Structure formats: C-alpha cells, structure tokens
XYZ file of N, CA, C and O in Angstrom:
324
model
N 2.090 11.040 -10.731
C 2.122 11.495 -9.352
C 2.879 10.479 -8.504
O 2.750 9.281 -8.702
N 3.601 11.004 -7.566
C 4.356 10.137 -6.658
C 4.300 10.717 -5.249
O 4.280 11.932 -5.070
N 4.276 9.835 -4.287
C 4.231 10.270 -2.895
C 5.611 10.707 -2.425
O 6.624 10.087 -2.791
N 5.642 11.728 -1.596
C 6.875 12.119 -0.930
C 7.253 11.039 0.081
O 6.378 10.340 0.610
N 8.539 10.913 0.364
C 8.999 9.917 1.335
C 8.313 10.091 2.688
O 7.950 9.106 3.328
N 8.126 11.329 3.112
C 7.478 11.584 4.408
C 6.023 11.112 4.395
O 5.527 10.572 5.391
N 5.333 11.282 3.288
C 3.954 10.819 3.164
C 3.895 9.299 3.274
O 3.053 8.743 3.985
N 4.812 8.624 2.599
C 4.864 7.165 2.654
C 5.162 6.701 4.073
O 4.546 5.766 4.578
N 6.084 7.381 4.749
C 6.424 7.008 6.124
C 5.215 7.174 7.046
O 4.947 6.325 7.895
N 4.458 8.246 6.873
C 3.255 8.462 7.684
C 2.219 7.372 7.419
O 1.603 6.852 8.360
N 2.028 7.018 6.155
C 1.074 5.956 5.810
C 1.559 4.619 6.371
O 0.759 3.819 6.878
N 2.858 4.363 6.284
C 3.443 3.128 6.828
C 3.184 3.035 8.326
O 2.767 1.993 8.834
N 3.422 4.122 9.036
C 3.194 4.136 10.488
C 1.727 3.902 10.807
O 1.401 3.157 11.737
N 0.839 4.526 10.051
C -0.597 4.315 10.250
C -0.964 2.845 10.038
O -1.759 2.277 10.778
N -0.374 2.227 9.020
C -0.673 0.831 8.676
C -0.068 -0.157 9.664
O -0.463 -1.327 9.691
N 0.884 0.288 10.462
C 1.511 -0.602 11.426
C 2.349 -1.696 10.771
O 2.502 -2.782 11.330
N 2.857 -1.398 9.566
C 3.693 -2.372 8.874
C 2.914 -3.534 8.274
O 3.476 -4.589 8.000
N 1.615 -3.321 8.061
C 0.762 -4.378 7.507
C -0.067 -3.833 6.342
O -0.371 -2.651 6.292
N -0.431 -4.731 5.444
C -1.245 -4.359 4.285
C -2.593 -3.816 4.746
O -3.275 -4.422 5.573
N -2.979 -2.683 4.168
C -4.236 -2.028 4.534
C -5.416 -2.404 3.628
O -6.519 -1.907 3.823
N -5.198 -3.263 2.655
C -6.234 -3.585 1.675
C -7.499 -4.137 2.337
O -7.434 -4.991 3.206
N -8.629 -3.640 1.865
C -9.938 -4.134 2.305
C -10.790 -4.570 1.113
O -11.990 -4.778 1.241
N -10.169 -4.728 -0.045
C -10.901 -5.091 -1.262
C -11.306 -6.563 -1.216
O -10.465 -7.439 -1.075
N -12.583 -6.829 -1.400
C -13.056 -8.220 -1.386
C -12.523 -9.006 -2.577
O -12.384 -10.222 -2.494
N -12.195 -8.319 -3.663
C -11.650 -8.986 -4.847
C -10.321 -9.696 -4.536
O -9.920 -10.620 -5.236
N -9.672 -9.305 -3.467
C -8.383 -9.885 -3.099
C -8.520 -11.189 -2.309
O -7.537 -11.847 -2.008
N -9.740 -11.546 -1.943
C -9.982 -12.834 -1.311
C -9.879 -12.864 0.201
O -9.876 -13.928 0.799
N -9.802 -11.712 0.832
C -9.803 -11.689 2.297
C -11.026 -10.936 2.782
O -11.581 -10.125 2.057
N -11.475 -11.251 3.983
C -12.585 -10.488 4.545
C -11.993 -9.522 5.558
O -11.129 -9.882 6.341
N -12.424 -8.295 5.507
C -11.803 -7.277 6.339
C -10.468 -6.865 5.753
O -10.225 -6.984 4.558
N -9.599 -6.428 6.615
C -8.280 -5.955 6.179
C -7.325 -7.123 5.939
O -7.329 -8.099 6.680
N -6.485 -7.027 4.934
C -5.528 -8.081 4.597
C -4.579 -8.360 5.766
O -4.415 -9.497 6.180
N -3.924 -7.321 6.262
C -3.029 -7.400 7.428
C -1.771 -8.238 7.221
O -1.120 -8.626 8.191
N -1.387 -8.522 5.993
C -0.141 -9.245 5.756
C 1.023 -8.411 6.278
O 1.094 -7.210 6.050
N 1.939 -9.050 7.007
C 3.101 -8.339 7.548
C 4.081 -7.994 6.448
O 4.340 -8.796 5.552
N 4.608 -6.776 6.512
C 5.512 -6.247 5.503
C 6.782 -5.723 6.168
O 6.789 -5.478 7.367
N 7.832 -5.555 5.384
C 9.079 -4.972 5.883
C 9.313 -3.635 5.189
O 9.231 -3.555 3.953
N 9.628 -2.607 5.959
C 9.777 -1.264 5.392
C 10.799 -1.240 4.260
O 10.581 -0.628 3.220
N 11.910 -1.928 4.433
C 12.960 -1.943 3.418
C 12.612 -2.735 2.172
O 13.398 -2.760 1.221
N 11.439 -3.358 2.142
C 11.046 -4.183 0.997
C 10.067 -3.491 0.062
O 9.409 -4.145 -0.750
N 9.985 -2.168 0.137
C 9.108 -1.434 -0.781
C 9.562 -1.691 -2.220
O 10.739 -1.584 -2.545
N 8.630 -2.070 -3.064
C 8.931 -2.332 -4.463
C 9.483 -3.716 -4.738
O 9.659 -4.107 -5.879
N 9.711 -4.471 -3.686
C 10.273 -5.813 -3.808
C 9.183 -6.836 -4.107
O 8.048 -6.692 -3.679
N 9.551 -7.883 -4.815
C 8.625 -8.981 -5.098
C 8.712 -10.072 -4.032
O 8.155 -11.147 -4.196
N 9.394 -9.804 -2.934
C 9.544 -10.790 -1.862
C 8.222 -10.965 -1.113
O 7.257 -10.232 -1.339
N 8.194 -11.927 -0.199
C 6.994 -12.159 0.617
C 6.610 -10.938 1.442
O 5.460 -10.801 1.847
N 7.570 -10.069 1.714
C 7.317 -8.891 2.547
C 7.281 -7.602 1.727
O 7.277 -6.510 2.269
N 7.237 -7.732 0.394
C 7.228 -6.580 -0.492
C 5.899 -5.833 -0.458
O 4.850 -6.410 -0.186
N 5.963 -4.551 -0.767
C 4.773 -3.710 -0.708
C 4.934 -2.489 -1.599
O 6.024 -2.199 -2.084
N 3.824 -1.771 -1.776
C 3.794 -0.526 -2.534
C 2.923 0.488 -1.806
O 1.975 0.120 -1.120
N 3.257 1.759 -1.984
C 2.393 2.854 -1.552
C 1.479 3.145 -2.743
O 1.957 3.411 -3.842
N 0.187 3.058 -2.525
C -0.790 3.096 -3.619
C -1.794 4.226 -3.407
O -2.244 4.457 -2.284
N -2.158 4.904 -4.497
C -3.205 5.932 -4.422
C -4.567 5.249 -4.233
O -4.924 4.370 -5.011
N -5.296 5.661 -3.225
C -6.635 5.140 -2.994
C -7.548 5.582 -4.139
O -8.296 4.783 -4.695
N -7.475 6.853 -4.482
C -8.209 7.403 -5.611
C -7.181 7.800 -6.668
O -6.396 8.729 -6.451
N -7.179 7.073 -7.777
C -6.216 7.337 -8.845
C -6.363 8.766 -9.357
O -7.461 9.331 -9.378
N -5.256 9.340 -9.747
C -5.220 10.695 -10.308
C -5.717 11.760 -9.344
O -6.182 12.811 -9.755
N -5.654 11.466 -8.045
C -6.022 12.446 -7.028
C -4.734 12.920 -6.350
O -3.636 12.631 -6.821
N -4.847 13.571 -5.240
C -3.691 14.179 -4.583
C -2.738 13.141 -3.993
O -3.062 11.960 -3.884
N -1.571 13.610 -3.616
C -0.522 12.760 -3.052
C -0.439 12.887 -1.532
O 0.636 12.782 -0.947
N -1.572 13.082 -0.885
C -1.594 13.234 0.567
C -1.618 11.874 1.263
O -1.931 10.849 0.649
N -1.334 11.886 2.551
C -1.375 10.647 3.325
C -2.788 10.069 3.360
O -2.960 8.850 3.426
N -3.794 10.918 3.266
C -5.181 10.446 3.254
C -5.530 9.690 1.973
O -6.514 8.957 1.946
N -4.734 9.878 0.928
C -4.978 9.189 -0.338
C -3.911 8.114 -0.604
O -3.785 7.621 -1.709
N -3.175 7.752 0.426
C -2.099 6.766 0.303
C -2.426 5.548 1.153
O -2.756 5.688 2.336
N -2.347 4.373 0.544
C -2.530 3.147 1.311
C -1.338 2.230 1.058
O -0.755 2.237 -0.016
N -1.009 1.459 2.055
C 0.090 0.509 1.977
C -0.498 -0.843 1.587
O -1.367 -1.372 2.289
N -0.022 -1.384 0.459
C -0.542 -2.651 -0.040
C 0.585 -3.654 -0.255
O 1.630 -3.316 -0.805
N 0.343 -4.903 0.151
C 1.284 -5.969 -0.175
C 1.282 -6.137 -1.696
O 0.363 -5.685 -2.377
N 2.297 -6.789 -2.217
C 2.388 -6.949 -3.673
C 1.177 -7.704 -4.233
O 0.676 -7.356 -5.294
N 0.706 -8.730 -3.532
C -0.438 -9.499 -4.035
C -1.670 -8.614 -4.199
O -2.346 -8.660 -5.226
N -1.976 -7.822 -3.192
C -3.147 -6.939 -3.264
C -2.919 -5.819 -4.287
O -3.830 -5.472 -5.035
N -1.713 -5.278 -4.317
C -1.416 -4.196 -5.253
C -1.643 -4.642 -6.696
O -2.199 -3.907 -7.516
N -1.259 -5.852 -7.010
C -1.403 -6.358 -8.378
C -2.865 -6.567 -8.775
O -3.169 -6.672 -9.959
N -3.753 -6.605 -7.817
C -5.181 -6.790 -8.108
C -5.951 -5.473 -8.198
O -7.145 -5.487 -8.461
N -5.271 -4.349 -8.007
C -5.937 -3.058 -8.128
C -6.167 -2.737 -9.599
O -5.366 -3.109 -10.455
N -7.257 -2.045 -9.926
C -7.549 -1.711 -11.323
C -6.460 -0.867 -11.984
O -6.264 -0.961 -13.186
N -5.740 -0.074 -11.197
C -4.741 0.822 -11.783
C -3.343 0.211 -11.843
O -2.393 0.861 -12.257
N -3.187 -1.055 -11.461
C -1.867 -1.688 -11.459
C -1.277 -1.676 -12.866
O -1.911 -2.079 -13.825
N -0.067 -1.169 -12.952
C 0.630 -1.140 -14.225
C 0.141 -0.082 -15.195
O 0.654 0.054 -16.289
N -0.831 0.713 -14.752
C -1.392 1.687 -15.681
C -1.086 3.088 -15.383
O -0.455 3.635 -14.686
C-alpha cells in the first residue's frame, strides 16, 4: 500500500512540517516535533522524513497517515518490513 501524493500533502499540512511521532520508545515525551523539509521525503538528511501508516495493512487515508522523521520512522515495528 502506498499513499497518494494528495494524502501525503494533507498529512504534511496537518503536521505543520514537523514529526508527529508520540511513541515513548523514541525517547521523547509528547510529540517529537522535529522540523522537516517537504522536499526531503525519503532522504537520510537531518530534515528527512517518511509518510507512515499508523495502522499497518490498513487503509491509505489521511487519518491513517503520519509524518515521521527518519529517526522515529526507523524505530517503528514495521520499518523495513
């Protein structure tokens, strides 16, 4: 499954260009809020990010899409799988 570009753009706008992760396993309390750059999707740079399914193997809607910095994305259980 992959998100449509419009879905990713809507999630990006909702996130305000910042990581939406709230997972305690990532070492932050509350939301991560790391600043990201839209053009750095998929990049390993400091501003790189991914559009990630909140619930794996579920729908590709904006409600199931979260914007994660690369550090947080790599700590998700479904990373690389």
